[in-house]
Tab-separated table of C-alpha atoms in Angstrom:
chain	number	residue	atom	x	y	z
A	1	MET	CA	14.326	112.585	125.675
A	2	GLU	CA	13.627	115.930	123.719
A	3	THR	CA	9.701	116.266	122.062
A	4	VAL	CA	9.064	118.378	119.226
A	5	ALA	CA	5.995	118.220	117.633
A	6	LEU	CA	5.380	119.213	113.813
A	7	HIS	CA	2.962	121.658	111.921
A	8	THR	CA	2.080	122.024	108.511
A	9	LEU	CA	-0.126	124.882	106.708
A	10	GLY	CA	-0.796	124.556	102.878
A	11	CYS	CA	0.627	122.903	99.997
A	12	LYS	CA	1.860	118.833	99.445
A	13	LEU	CA	4.118	120.853	98.874
A	14	ASN	CA	5.098	121.927	102.754
A	15	PHE	CA	4.271	118.391	103.960
A	16	SER	CA	6.688	116.786	102.009
A	17	GLU	CA	8.861	119.830	103.406
A	18	THR	CA	8.366	119.524	106.423
A	19	SER	CA	8.819	115.868	107.010
A	20	THR	CA	12.687	116.288	105.838
A	21	ILE	CA	13.085	118.798	108.984
A	22	GLY	CA	11.924	116.506	111.350
A	23	SER	CA	14.029	113.417	110.228
A	24	GLN	CA	16.567	116.075	110.992
A	25	PHE	CA	15.521	115.862	113.997
A	26	LEU	CA	14.999	112.386	114.523
A	27	ALA	CA	19.018	112.245	113.377
A	28	LYS	CA	19.439	114.302	116.410
A	29	GLY	CA	17.380	111.387	119.169
A	30	TYR	CA	14.889	114.135	119.737
A	31	ARG	CA	11.387	111.978	119.928
A	32	ILE	CA	8.249	113.276	117.247
A	33	VAL	CA	4.909	113.584	119.085
A	34	ASP	CA	1.882	114.722	117.683
A	35	PHE	CA	1.169	118.140	117.349
A	36	LYS	CA	-1.791	118.160	120.046
A	37	ASP	CA	0.324	117.252	122.554
A	38	ALA	CA	2.757	119.100	124.983
A	39	ALA	CA	6.726	119.228	123.185
A	40	ASP	CA	9.658	121.011	123.673
A	41	ILE	CA	9.857	122.195	120.455
A	42	TYR	CA	7.014	123.319	117.576
A	43	VAL	CA	7.313	123.459	114.073
A	44	PHE	CA	5.825	125.589	112.390
A	45	ASN	CA	6.086	125.298	108.002
A	46	THR	CA	3.481	127.954	106.859
A	47	CYS	CA	2.025	128.534	104.075
A	48	SER	CA	1.307	132.631	102.464
A	49	VAL	CA	-1.423	131.850	100.052
A	50	THR	CA	-4.192	132.747	102.303
A	51	GLU	CA	-5.069	135.713	104.942
A	52	ASN	CA	-6.056	132.758	106.752
A	53	ALA	CA	-3.205	130.598	107.007
A	54	GLU	CA	-1.148	133.796	108.394
A	55	LYS	CA	-3.929	134.441	111.216
A	56	GLU	CA	-4.070	130.434	111.689
A	57	CYS	CA	-0.276	130.981	112.309
A	58	ARG	CA	-0.577	133.004	115.264
A	59	GLN	CA	-3.943	131.069	116.739
A	60	LEU	CA	-1.840	127.589	116.237
A	61	VAL	CA	1.683	129.757	118.809
A	62	ARG	CA	-0.943	131.330	121.404
A	63	ARG	CA	-2.666	127.738	121.517
A	64	VAL	CA	1.273	125.393	121.659
A	65	LEU	CA	2.310	128.402	124.536
A	66	ARG	CA	-0.659	127.040	127.165
A	67	GLN	CA	0.368	123.519	126.250
A	68	ASN	CA	3.851	124.237	127.035
A	69	PRO	CA	4.621	128.058	127.732
A	70	ASP	CA	8.681	126.963	127.382
A	71	ALA	CA	8.186	125.572	124.492
A	72	TYR	CA	10.750	125.893	121.722
A	73	ILE	CA	8.820	128.084	119.041
A	74	ILE	CA	9.917	127.984	115.386
A	75	VAL	CA	8.547	129.516	112.098
A	76	THR	CA	9.500	129.307	108.973
A	77	GLY	CA	7.995	128.228	105.301
A	78	CYS	CA	6.081	130.747	102.743
A	79	TYR	CA	4.897	133.606	105.597
A	80	ALA	CA	8.162	133.422	107.181
A	81	GLN	CA	9.957	134.300	103.557
A	82	LEU	CA	7.519	136.951	103.274
A	83	ARG	CA	7.044	139.115	106.437
A	84	PRO	CA	9.891	137.613	108.512
A	85	ASP	CA	9.304	141.175	111.024
A	86	GLU	CA	5.254	140.338	111.718
A	87	ILE	CA	6.155	136.504	112.930
A	88	SER	CA	8.917	137.868	115.010
A	89	GLU	CA	6.897	140.333	117.131
A	90	ILE	CA	4.278	137.134	118.077
A	91	GLU	CA	4.610	136.683	120.849
A	92	GLY	CA	6.197	133.270	122.241
A	93	VAL	CA	8.124	132.688	118.650
A	94	ASP	CA	11.742	132.273	119.146
A	95	ALA	CA	13.153	131.750	115.413
A	96	VAL	CA	11.531	132.807	112.002
A	97	LEU	CA	13.038	130.960	109.211
A	98	GLY	CA	12.404	131.342	105.200
A	99	THR	CA	12.484	129.868	102.463
A	100	LYS	CA	16.206	128.654	101.768
A	101	GLU	CA	16.892	128.186	105.594
A	102	LYS	CA	14.328	125.938	106.727
A	103	PHE	CA	16.762	122.878	106.176
A	104	ASP	CA	19.440	124.459	107.917
A	105	ILE	CA	18.162	124.917	111.833
A	106	PHE	CA	20.434	122.656	113.634
A	107	ASN	CA	23.743	124.931	112.083
A	108	LEU	CA	22.341	128.376	112.204
A	109	LEU	CA	20.163	127.721	115.872
A	110	GLU	CA	22.819	127.526	118.457
A	111	ASN	CA	20.386	125.900	121.664
A	112	PHE	CA	16.378	125.954	121.446
A	113	ASN	CA	16.181	127.382	124.890
A	114	LYS	CA	14.148	130.483	124.878
A	115	LYS	CA	15.543	134.269	124.962
A	116	GLY	CA	12.896	136.302	124.732
A	117	LEU	CA	13.060	137.962	121.037
A	118	ALA	CA	12.768	136.402	118.123
A	119	CYS	CA	16.077	135.289	115.806
A	120	THR	CA	14.995	136.251	112.437
A	121	PHE	CA	17.591	134.204	109.670
A	122	VAL	CA	15.701	135.152	106.243
A	123	SER	CA	17.927	135.901	102.882
A	124	PRO	CA	16.397	138.230	101.116
A	125	ASN	CA	17.979	137.195	97.648
A	126	GLY	CA	19.346	133.748	97.073
A	127	ILE	CA	16.600	131.217	96.566
A	128	SER	CA	16.100	130.757	93.401
A	129	ASP	CA	19.116	128.596	92.680
A	130	ASN	CA	18.423	127.036	95.725
A	131	PHE	CA	16.327	123.262	95.440
A	132	GLY	CA	16.144	121.375	98.751
A	133	HIS	CA	15.368	117.826	98.618
A	134	ALA	CA	12.553	116.877	101.199
A	135	HIS	CA	10.092	113.835	100.705
A	136	SER	CA	8.258	111.594	103.349
A	137	THR	CA	10.265	110.091	105.891
A	138	ASP	CA	9.979	108.413	109.018
A	139	ALA	CA	9.261	111.404	110.700
A	140	ASP	CA	5.035	111.170	109.466
A	141	ASN	CA	3.551	108.819	109.436
A	142	ARG	CA	1.796	108.532	105.816
A	143	THR	CA	1.585	105.298	103.845
A	144	ARG	CA	1.219	107.693	100.536
A	145	ALA	CA	4.637	109.285	100.282
A	146	TYR	CA	5.175	113.134	99.353
A	147	PHE	CA	8.365	113.784	97.037
A	148	LYS	CA	8.994	117.261	96.032
A	149	ILE	CA	10.437	117.590	92.696
A	150	GLN	CA	9.786	120.707	91.284
A	151	ASP	CA	9.988	124.019	93.591
A	152	GLY	CA	9.523	127.735	92.805
A	153	CYS	CA	7.816	129.187	89.036
A	154	ASP	CA	7.991	131.116	86.701
A	155	TYR	CA	4.529	132.261	86.070
A	156	LYS	CA	2.905	135.980	86.907
A	157	CYS	CA	-0.369	134.837	88.407
A	158	SER	CA	-1.777	138.382	89.684
A	159	PHE	CA	-3.219	136.844	93.067
A	160	CYS	CA	-0.077	134.947	93.772
A	161	THR	CA	2.860	135.757	96.009
A	162	ILE	CA	4.724	132.174	95.970
A	163	PRO	CA	7.353	133.696	93.162
A	164	ARG	CA	8.428	135.802	96.387
A	165	ALA	CA	8.360	133.020	98.351
A	166	ARG	CA	10.172	130.045	96.471
A	167	GLY	CA	11.957	132.071	93.844
A	168	LEU	CA	12.203	130.875	89.685
A	169	SER	CA	11.156	127.533	88.682
A	170	ARG	CA	13.766	125.020	89.021
A	171	SER	CA	13.880	120.770	89.213
A	172	LEU	CA	16.033	118.218	91.658
A	173	ASP	CA	18.095	116.668	88.587
A	174	PRO	CA	16.997	113.710	87.277
A	175	ASP	CA	19.626	111.633	88.280
A	176	SER	CA	18.988	112.080	92.220
A	177	LEU	CA	15.401	112.358	91.603
A	178	LEU	CA	15.365	108.819	90.298
A	179	SER	CA	17.996	107.451	93.091
A	180	GLU	CA	15.230	109.187	95.600
A	181	PHE	CA	12.075	107.737	94.119
A	182	LYS	CA	13.769	104.194	94.259
A	183	SER	CA	15.096	104.692	98.149
A	184	LEU	CA	10.934	105.786	98.887
A	185	LEU	CA	10.464	102.637	96.841
A	186	ARG	CA	12.637	99.934	99.144
A	187	ASP	CA	11.419	102.138	102.468
A	188	GLY	CA	8.018	100.750	101.503
A	189	TYR	CA	5.762	103.863	100.307
A	190	LYS	CA	3.415	102.309	97.465
A	191	GLU	CA	1.946	105.560	96.027
A	192	ILE	CA	4.412	108.828	95.626
A	193	ILE	CA	3.055	111.693	95.275
A	194	LEU	CA	4.960	114.124	92.798
A	195	THR	CA	5.044	117.810	94.275
A	196	GLY	CA	6.262	121.184	93.744
A	197	VAL	CA	4.804	124.666	92.888
A	198	ASN	CA	4.403	123.680	89.933
A	199	VAL	CA	5.240	120.171	88.557
A	200	GLY	CA	4.447	120.150	84.760
A	201	ASP	CA	7.221	122.956	83.939
A	202	TYR	CA	9.664	119.928	85.775
A	203	GLY	CA	13.092	119.254	84.205
A	204	LYS	CA	13.240	122.349	81.600
A	205	GLU	CA	17.232	123.403	82.554
A	206	TYR	CA	18.025	119.635	82.247
A	207	LYS	CA	16.734	119.786	79.354
A	208	THR	CA	13.646	117.111	79.782
A	209	ASN	CA	10.054	117.356	80.808
A	210	LEU	CA	8.044	115.714	83.819
A	211	PHE	CA	6.609	112.557	80.497
A	212	ALA	CA	10.412	111.975	79.816
A	213	LEU	CA	10.460	111.434	83.797
A	214	LEU	CA	7.412	109.634	84.118
A	215	CYS	CA	7.986	107.501	81.699
A	216	LYS	CA	11.437	106.343	83.535
A	217	MET	CA	9.752	105.911	86.700
A	218	VAL	CA	6.922	103.620	85.926
A	219	ASP	CA	9.645	101.028	83.827
A	220	LEU	CA	10.906	100.417	87.183
A	221	PRO	CA	10.094	97.333	88.993
A	222	GLY	CA	7.502	96.444	92.032
A	223	ASP	CA	3.903	97.266	92.669
A	224	PHE	CA	3.553	101.139	93.605
A	225	ARG	CA	1.792	104.253	92.062
A	226	ILE	CA	2.378	107.224	90.985
A	227	ARG	CA	0.361	110.398	91.633
A	228	ILE	CA	0.771	114.161	90.382
A	229	SER	CA	-0.363	116.741	93.101
A	230	SER	CA	-1.556	119.742	90.818
A	231	VAL	CA	-0.806	120.720	87.239
A	232	GLU	CA	-1.247	123.261	85.056
A	233	PRO	CA	-3.929	122.795	82.202
A	234	ASN	CA	-1.727	123.943	79.736
A	235	LEU	CA	1.378	121.636	80.690
A	236	LEU	CA	-0.582	118.438	81.053
A	237	SER	CA	0.738	117.256	77.825
A	238	ASP	CA	-0.830	114.268	75.046
A	239	GLU	CA	2.172	112.671	76.066
A	240	ILE	CA	0.929	112.272	79.638
A	241	ILE	CA	-2.357	112.359	79.314
A	242	ASN	CA	-2.138	109.088	76.729
A	243	LEU	CA	1.134	107.310	79.334
A	244	THR	CA	-1.803	107.606	82.358
A	245	ALA	CA	-4.581	105.799	80.462
A	246	ALA	CA	-2.291	103.072	79.333
A	247	ASN	CA	-0.171	102.432	81.990
A	248	GLU	CA	-1.646	101.185	85.543
A	249	LYS	CA	1.171	103.372	87.518
A	250	MET	CA	0.220	106.060	86.881
A	251	CYS	CA	-3.279	106.929	88.591
A	252	ARG	CA	-5.937	107.775	86.519
A	253	HIS	CA	-6.713	111.127	88.703
A	254	PHE	CA	-5.505	114.771	87.761
A	255	HIS	CA	-5.784	118.459	89.894
A	256	ILE	CA	-6.231	121.028	87.558
A	257	PRO	CA	-6.196	124.375	88.279
A	258	LEU	CA	-8.971	126.723	86.711
A	259	GLN	CA	-9.352	129.874	89.117
A	260	SER	CA	-12.136	130.959	87.527
A	261	GLY	CA	-14.813	130.374	84.950
A	262	SER	CA	-14.856	134.415	83.571
A	263	PRO	CA	-12.726	135.213	80.997
A	264	LYS	CA	-12.425	138.884	82.326
A	265	ILE	CA	-11.020	137.645	85.215
A	266	LEU	CA	-9.422	134.775	83.816
A	267	ARG	CA	-7.151	137.470	82.048
A	268	ASN	CA	-6.990	139.542	84.860
A	269	MET	CA	-5.615	136.769	86.937
A	270	ARG	CA	-2.899	136.464	84.284
A	271	ARG	CA	-3.074	133.076	83.533
A	272	ARG	CA	-2.050	131.103	80.975
A	273	TYR	CA	-5.266	129.634	78.934
A	274	LYS	CA	-8.583	130.669	78.038
A	275	ILE	CA	-11.552	129.341	79.189
A	276	ASP	CA	-11.809	127.391	75.723
A	277	ASP	CA	-9.547	125.742	76.040
A	278	TYR	CA	-10.051	124.256	79.843
A	279	SER	CA	-13.166	122.873	78.994
A	280	ASN	CA	-11.678	121.051	75.600
A	281	LEU	CA	-8.722	119.261	78.156
A	282	ILE	CA	-11.643	118.709	80.645
A	283	ALA	CA	-13.021	116.863	77.347
A	284	LYS	CA	-10.523	115.467	76.212
A	285	LEU	CA	-9.171	113.551	79.082
A	286	ASN	CA	-12.770	112.222	79.913
A	287	SER	CA	-12.813	110.607	76.376
A	288	GLY	CA	-9.829	109.153	76.994
A	289	ILE	CA	-8.955	107.766	80.240
A	290	ALA	CA	-12.050	106.169	81.531
A	291	GLY	CA	-12.998	106.535	85.540
A	292	LEU	CA	-11.151	109.543	85.565
A	293	GLY	CA	-10.881	111.742	88.906
A	294	ILE	CA	-10.934	115.107	88.136
A	295	GLY	CA	-10.317	117.914	90.800
A	296	VAL	CA	-9.795	122.293	90.014
A	297	ASP	CA	-8.976	124.708	92.031
A	298	VAL	CA	-11.214	128.036	91.932
A	299	ILE	CA	-10.889	131.283	94.021
A	300	VAL	CA	-14.173	132.880	94.225
A	301	GLY	CA	-13.895	136.669	95.064
A	302	PHE	CA	-11.271	138.099	93.389
A	303	PRO	CA	-11.148	142.181	92.141
A	304	GLY	CA	-13.917	142.635	89.865
A	305	GLU	CA	-15.648	139.774	89.713
A	306	SER	CA	-19.068	140.828	89.965
A	307	GLU	CA	-22.277	138.510	90.532
A	308	GLU	CA	-22.485	137.941	86.805
A	309	ASN	CA	-18.293	137.177	86.600
A	310	PHE	CA	-19.485	134.649	89.265
A	311	LEU	CA	-22.235	132.846	88.026
A	312	GLU	CA	-19.910	132.471	84.928
A	313	THR	CA	-18.081	130.679	87.086
A	314	TYR	CA	-20.373	128.740	88.671
A	315	ASN	CA	-22.018	128.131	85.445
A	316	PHE	CA	-19.463	126.886	83.728
A	317	LEU	CA	-18.269	124.192	86.906
A	318	ARG	CA	-21.759	122.869	87.125
A	319	VAL	CA	-21.800	121.509	84.120
A	320	LEU	CA	-18.508	120.630	83.492
A	321	ASP	CA	-17.457	116.716	84.185
A	322	ILE	CA	-15.425	116.779	86.673
A	323	THR	CA	-15.425	114.925	90.196
A	324	TYR	CA	-14.545	117.847	92.850
A	325	LEU	CA	-13.581	121.143	93.497
A	326	HIS	CA	-10.924	122.798	96.160
A	327	VAL	CA	-12.380	126.557	96.334
A	328	PHE	CA	-9.924	129.500	98.000
A	329	THR	CA	-12.039	132.427	98.988
A	330	TYR	CA	-9.513	135.326	97.400
A	331	SER	CA	-7.428	137.066	100.292
A	332	GLU	CA	-5.640	140.579	99.873
A	333	ARG	CA	-1.815	139.625	99.742
A	334	PRO	CA	0.511	142.595	99.964
A	335	ASP	CA	3.412	143.547	97.194
A	336	THR	CA	0.758	141.301	94.415
A	337	LEU	CA	-0.889	143.736	91.477
A	338	ALA	CA	-4.173	142.896	92.133
A	339	ALA	CA	-3.861	143.904	95.645
A	340	SER	CA	-3.997	147.435	93.952
A	341	MET	CA	-7.089	146.176	92.077
A	342	PRO	CA	-10.080	148.246	91.810
A	343	GLY	CA	-13.431	146.058	92.656
A	344	ARG	CA	-13.168	144.753	96.116
A	345	VAL	CA	-15.962	142.078	96.904
A	346	ASP	CA	-17.018	142.213	100.243
A	347	VAL	CA	-16.005	139.359	102.851
A	348	PHE	CA	-19.386	138.889	103.541
A	349	GLU	CA	-20.334	138.229	99.764
A	350	ARG	CA	-16.814	136.560	99.414
A	351	LYS	CA	-17.984	133.586	101.341
A	352	ARG	CA	-21.659	133.266	99.780
A	353	ARG	CA	-19.989	132.431	96.660
A	354	ASN	CA	-16.900	129.817	98.248
A	355	ASN	CA	-20.110	127.944	100.089
A	356	LEU	CA	-22.241	128.083	96.665
A	357	LEU	CA	-19.564	126.265	95.578
A	358	ARG	CA	-18.465	123.835	98.121
A	359	GLU	CA	-21.753	122.818	97.868
A	360	LEU	CA	-21.452	122.246	94.106
A	361	SER	CA	-18.954	120.364	94.469
A	362	ASP	CA	-20.193	118.405	97.173
A	363	ARG	CA	-23.148	117.284	94.884
A	364	LYS	CA	-20.253	116.611	91.188
A	365	LYS	CA	-18.160	114.010	94.254
A	366	ASN	CA	-21.406	112.088	95.484
A	367	LEU	CA	-22.117	112.114	91.537
A	368	PHE	CA	-18.686	110.830	90.422
A	369	TYR	CA	-18.925	107.515	93.834
A	370	ASN	CA	-22.705	107.062	93.051
A	371	LYS	CA	-21.037	106.013	89.565
A	372	MET	CA	-18.256	103.874	91.090
A	373	SER	CA	-21.291	101.444	92.806
A	374	GLY	CA	-20.827	97.695	91.527
A	375	TYR	CA	-17.393	98.545	90.034
A	376	GLU	CA	-14.341	96.820	91.515
A	377	LEU	CA	-11.279	99.049	92.056
A	378	GLU	CA	-7.624	98.957	93.398
A	379	VAL	CA	-7.579	101.011	96.586
A	380	LEU	CA	-4.392	101.599	98.945
A	381	PHE	CA	-5.782	101.699	102.764
A	382	GLU	CA	-3.697	104.097	105.197
A	383	SER	CA	-2.379	102.929	108.711
A	384	GLU	CA	-5.207	104.721	111.209
A	385	ASN	CA	-7.548	103.271	112.755
A	386	GLN	CA	-10.688	105.704	112.737
A	387	ASN	CA	-13.695	104.269	114.597
A	388	GLY	CA	-12.924	100.612	113.257
A	389	LEU	CA	-12.922	101.435	110.010
A	390	LEU	CA	-9.846	102.782	108.035
A	391	HIS	CA	-9.994	103.878	105.463
A	392	GLY	CA	-7.679	104.232	101.756
A	393	PHE	CA	-7.919	105.970	98.336
A	394	SER	CA	-8.436	104.455	94.577
A	395	SER	CA	-6.276	105.697	91.599
A	396	ASN	CA	-9.168	107.643	90.588
A	397	TYR	CA	-9.472	109.333	94.034
A	398	VAL	CA	-12.039	107.640	95.417
A	399	LYS	CA	-11.863	107.003	99.357
A	400	VAL	CA	-12.805	104.022	100.899
A	401	ALA	CA	-13.874	103.349	103.966
A	402	VAL	CA	-14.081	99.327	105.018
A	403	PRO	CA	-14.290	97.630	108.525
A	404	PHE	CA	-10.278	97.823	110.215
A	405	ASN	CA	-8.046	95.010	109.189
A	406	THR	CA	-4.469	95.242	109.970
A	407	ASP	CA	-3.316	93.326	106.762
A	408	LEU	CA	-4.657	96.011	104.701
A	409	ILE	CA	-2.485	98.808	106.394
A	410	ASN	CA	-0.092	99.823	103.143
A	411	ASN	CA	-1.629	97.118	100.749
A	412	PHE	CA	-3.766	97.424	97.515
A	413	ALA	CA	-6.867	95.463	97.870
A	414	ARG	CA	-9.381	95.186	95.636
A	415	VAL	CA	-12.407	96.638	96.883
A	416	ARG	CA	-16.492	96.623	95.420
A	417	LEU	CA	-18.159	99.499	95.900
A	418	ASN	CA	-21.713	98.932	96.777
A	419	LYS	CA	-22.422	102.267	98.686
A	420	THR	CA	-21.966	106.123	98.989
A	421	GLY	CA	-22.720	108.244	101.361
A	422	ASN	CA	-21.119	111.279	102.997
A	423	LEU	CA	-18.213	111.891	100.610
A	424	ILE	CA	-17.211	108.404	101.262
A	425	CYS	CA	-17.359	105.144	99.635
A	426	THR	CA	-17.900	101.688	101.279
A	427	GLY	CA	-17.290	97.864	99.735
A	428	GLU	CA	-16.535	94.297	100.084
A	429	ILE	CA	-12.774	93.398	99.711
A	430	THR	CA	-12.072	91.010	97.221
A	431	ALA	CA	-8.543	90.946	97.201
A	432	ILE	CA	-5.464	91.962	99.054
A	433	LYS	CA	-1.840	92.424	97.628
A	434	ASN	CA	0.562	91.049	100.554
A	435	SER	CA	3.462	92.848	100.453
A	436	VAL	CA	5.574	89.240	100.148
A	437	ASP	CA	3.122	89.991	96.381
A	438	SER	CA	4.564	93.694	96.240
A	439	LEU	CA	8.551	92.509	96.346
A	440	ALA	CA	8.438	89.590	94.003
A	441	SER	CA	6.514	91.813	91.159
């Protein structure tokens, strides 16, 4: 049986799409192996948000060819859509598939025999009216499912290439969405992570919205919960906040991009909110939802970001009541407005600022975890045995470790937290909800 290894670079949306690609290989009789193992075919689903993702793609191609020089290598995703010529010149790459073509591998490629030259299938236009269904499948070993409900973006942030790579905002139609959601529940997934480029923009072409969708989801029977992967601050409505506070099927966790705490830099990034809007939203969330976990995206080293501007961001985040940060170092993306802006920040300085914010993130996360000590949280446990420990996440995104126990895998358990260290909590199991309980509900 021929083998395929899949590797994802970038966001949770990419993970859902990689899983769908993997399911196509399974249907054709291929066996999926770990990316670290030698495989007959390798599929890279790439990202174009940062320069590092592109460099990593090149490094990974070289690595897998050392494992199997005869392996057939397919590169798809946003990087492939935007820079197909660059990828086709990477030694060892056999096929480059764009955003629209990523789910059509078996129709586009006659076979997986290396020919020495890369085949390129990238449509420069037409991606904005295409919605490729994607969600977690048997092709990945996750207990939490990634479910793509939205794609593309209408926003024009000055640093971002995603609208060019994925097209305009569009949504999965509500009927298909609910049908696929129910299928994920039947498959045994107990946490569904709603993904997209701009999830909060869901549904406008169907005269609906994310809140209306969530209401239909939480009304379905079963023992499950819903997590929103990320939502823009201007799209996180009071209705969604109130639903999260009132319904246990909604994870008490939001990931809300900020990007900069400097008013000047935020304007130059062409974001759709002001600093005061953001801080007011965080205050509203914390006052309305007890124990809420809040993650924040932030970019350092944007063109024109002076030391004073960076300190505005640092001090803004330092006092903000949030849980953790995802810190990105700005990198120049071709064909973006920001790439031509004056005031380039030295690369070494960008890394220094990144490290400072990562340290701040660790302190905030440990502080939040310490606040949870003594509380009982409901945790959904993963499947992997990690040195005798089993890891899982609570609704408010606290990472919890307990002694490995197969009865806990893909089950909710009540855990009384008692210790925090190294950005993880430990605790004692007080109750387990088994699969019979879930079906009965």
